[in-house]
Amino acid sequence: MMISQTSFMKAWNNKKLVAGALKAASVRRDYINYEDLLQDGILLYAQLLDKWADKEEQEVNKLAFRKIIWQTIDSLRKVQKRQERNTNLEEGFTLTAKELDWDNLVVLKEEIKKLNSVEFVILFEHLLANKTITKLAQESGIPRITLQRVKKRLLLKLREQL
């Protein structure tokens, strides 16, 4: 959606509304992504000013304030979910050279050779490259629920072997 210059300037000049929404969403100014969230909020506010041009300014501000809060909370949830998933993977790969179990590596290498194409994609694209199951489903044309089942079976199979 294109944003008009007047709406953008109005949103830019009313950054306090966006900053207040971020504060209401419990985002502190020293948060590493605060500026990104502020800019996203300003852009959303400008879009809403264009979308609701026929409404009163005070009503638009109320609605925009709520919408910015919800968008911010959703963004923070996505970041948290991504960090949790990455943390779990990082904990799994914290083996030092001394702790490597060569037998497990040989078994893993053999198991990878036995994987079908869907399991192979899930292992490398989803578990190692952090692509979402939804994105894989779109790319491969395989239903998301099927990919989740295959992932569960794959993880069980690897746990049994290792």
C-alpha positions as a Python dict, from the first residue, in 0.01 Angstrom:
ca = {
    (1, 'M'): (0, 0, 0),
    (2, 'M'): (136, 338, -99),
    (3, 'I'): (160, 602, 170),
    (4, 'S'): (93, 963, 81),
    (5, 'Q'): (358, 1217, 168),
    (6, 'T'): (118, 1419, 384),
    (7, 'S'): (24, 1113, 588),
    (8, 'F'): (387, 1020, 634),
    (9, 'M'): (479, 1372, 745),
    (10, 'K'): (184, 1378, 984),
    (11, 'A'): (290, 1042, 1128),
    (12, 'W'): (652, 1157, 1150),
    (13, 'N'): (552, 1472, 1336),
    (14, 'N'): (336, 1266, 1574),
    (15, 'K'): (611, 1022, 1676),
    (16, 'K'): (502, 1063, 2037),
    (17, 'L'): (192, 854, 1964),
    (18, 'V'): (407, 573, 1826),
    (19, 'A'): (657, 602, 2113),
    (20, 'G'): (367, 588, 2358),
    (21, 'A'): (235, 274, 2190),
    (22, 'L'): (579, 114, 2218),
    (23, 'K'): (591, 211, 2584),
    (24, 'A'): (245, 60, 2635),
    (25, 'A'): (377, -259, 2473),
    (26, 'S'): (659, -258, 2734),
    (27, 'V'): (937, -181, 2486),
    (28, 'R'): (1214, 15, 2655),
    (29, 'R'): (1412, 281, 2471),
    (30, 'D'): (1736, 90, 2529),
    (31, 'Y'): (1598, -222, 2353),
    (32, 'I'): (1827, -311, 2065),
    (33, 'N'): (1547, -304, 1804),
    (34, 'Y'): (1363, 0, 1944),
    (35, 'E'): (1439, 220, 1642),
    (36, 'D'): (1318, -49, 1402),
    (37, 'L'): (994, -90, 1594),
    (38, 'L'): (952, 289, 1604),
    (39, 'Q'): (996, 316, 1227),
    (40, 'D'): (755, 27, 1167),
    (41, 'G'): (505, 200, 1393),
    (42, 'I'): (541, 528, 1205),
    (43, 'L'): (485, 352, 873),
    (44, 'L'): (180, 169, 1009),
    (45, 'Y'): (44, 495, 1149),
    (46, 'A'): (89, 666, 810),
    (47, 'Q'): (-90, 377, 636),
    (48, 'L'): (-377, 401, 880),
    (49, 'L'): (-400, 778, 830),
    (50, 'D'): (-448, 713, 457),
    (51, 'K'): (-687, 423, 514),
    (52, 'W'): (-906, 608, 763),
    (53, 'A'): (-886, 956, 609),
    (54, 'D'): (-1265, 992, 640),
    (55, 'K'): (-1261, 949, 1021),
    (56, 'E'): (-1189, 1205, 1290),
    (57, 'E'): (-824, 1255, 1378),
    (58, 'Q'): (-878, 1168, 1744),
    (59, 'E'): (-1054, 842, 1653),
    (60, 'V'): (-780, 752, 1404),
    (61, 'N'): (-519, 816, 1673),
    (62, 'K'): (-697, 583, 1917),
    (63, 'L'): (-730, 307, 1659),
    (64, 'A'): (-372, 353, 1536),
    (65, 'F'): (-240, 345, 1894),
    (66, 'R'): (-404, 4, 1953),
    (67, 'K'): (-296, -130, 1614),
    (68, 'I'): (67, -24, 1674),
    (69, 'I'): (64, -195, 2014),
    (70, 'W'): (-62, -521, 1862),
    (71, 'Q'): (184, -510, 1573),
    (72, 'T'): (469, -447, 1816),
    (73, 'I'): (365, -733, 2042),
    (74, 'D'): (339, -966, 1741),
    (75, 'S'): (687, -862, 1624),
    (76, 'L'): (831, -922, 1969),
    (77, 'R'): (668, -1266, 1986),
    (78, 'K'): (816, -1360, 1650),
    (79, 'V'): (1162, -1248, 1762),
    (80, 'Q'): (1129, -1439, 2089),
    (81, 'K'): (1011, -1755, 1911),
    (82, 'R'): (1299, -1735, 1663),
    (83, 'Q'): (1551, -1682, 1944),
    (84, 'E'): (1414, -1975, 2143),
    (85, 'R'): (1437, -2203, 1842),
    (86, 'N'): (1791, -2086, 1766),
    (87, 'T'): (1891, -2125, 2130),
    (88, 'N'): (1771, -2486, 2129),
    (89, 'L'): (1972, -2555, 1815),
    (90, 'E'): (2279, -2377, 1949),
    (91, 'E'): (2264, -2580, 2270),
    (92, 'G'): (2259, -2894, 2057),
    (93, 'F'): (2575, -2791, 1875),
    (94, 'T'): (2785, -2682, 2172),
    (95, 'L'): (3008, -2986, 2146),
    (96, 'T'): (3376, -2913, 2168),
    (97, 'A'): (3635, -3106, 1973),
    (98, 'K'): (3713, -3316, 2280),
    (99, 'E'): (3349, -3411, 2333),
    (100, 'L'): (3271, -3523, 1981),
    (101, 'D'): (3144, -3876, 1968),
    (102, 'W'): (3282, -4014, 1645),
    (103, 'D'): (3055, -4317, 1657),
    (104, 'N'): (2750, -4090, 1659),
    (105, 'L'): (2888, -3895, 1364),
    (106, 'V'): (2934, -4215, 1166),
    (107, 'V'): (2582, -4328, 1257),
    (108, 'L'): (2444, -3986, 1164),
    (109, 'K'): (2623, -3995, 831),
    (110, 'E'): (2472, -4337, 758),
    (111, 'E'): (2125, -4221, 866),
    (112, 'I'): (2144, -3917, 638),
    (113, 'K'): (2207, -4151, 344),
    (114, 'K'): (1885, -4338, 432),
    (115, 'L'): (1664, -4026, 447),
    (116, 'N'): (1401, -3973, 183),
    (117, 'S'): (1387, -3639, 3),
    (118, 'V'): (1125, -3485, 236),
    (119, 'E'): (1318, -3585, 550),
    (120, 'F'): (1638, -3453, 394),
    (121, 'V'): (1475, -3115, 324),
    (122, 'I'): (1333, -3095, 676),
    (123, 'L'): (1668, -3179, 834),
    (124, 'F'): (1875, -2934, 635),
    (125, 'E'): (1630, -2657, 545),
    (126, 'H'): (1418, -2647, 861),
    (127, 'L'): (1633, -2775, 1146),
    (128, 'L'): (1970, -2645, 1030),
    (129, 'A'): (1885, -2346, 807),
    (130, 'N'): (1590, -2225, 1022),
    (131, 'K'): (1333, -2214, 742),
    (132, 'T'): (981, -2236, 876),
    (133, 'I'): (764, -2539, 809),
    (134, 'T'): (508, -2306, 650),
    (135, 'K'): (768, -2172, 405),
    (136, 'L'): (880, -2527, 320),
    (137, 'A'): (517, -2627, 264),
    (138, 'Q'): (470, -2339, 21),
    (139, 'E'): (790, -2418, -167),
    (140, 'S'): (739, -2793, -188),
    (141, 'G'): (361, -2807, -225),
    (142, 'I'): (339, -3060, 59),
    (143, 'P'): (78, -2987, 329),
    (144, 'R'): (220, -2828, 643),
    (145, 'I'): (71, -3094, 872),
    (146, 'T'): (241, -3366, 668),
    (147, 'L'): (576, -3190, 703),
    (148, 'Q'): (523, -3162, 1079),
    (149, 'R'): (450, -3533, 1105),
    (150, 'V'): (756, -3620, 898),
    (151, 'K'): (966, -3390, 1118),
    (152, 'K'): (840, -3562, 1433),
    (153, 'R'): (916, -3907, 1290),
    (154, 'L'): (1258, -3791, 1172),
    (155, 'L'): (1351, -3657, 1515),
    (156, 'L'): (1233, -3979, 1681),
    (157, 'K'): (1432, -4187, 1435),
    (158, 'L'): (1748, -3982, 1490),
    (159, 'R'): (1708, -3997, 1869),
    (160, 'E'): (1678, -4375, 1855),
    (161, 'Q'): (1989, -4410, 1642),
    (162, 'L'): (2198, -4164, 1839),
}
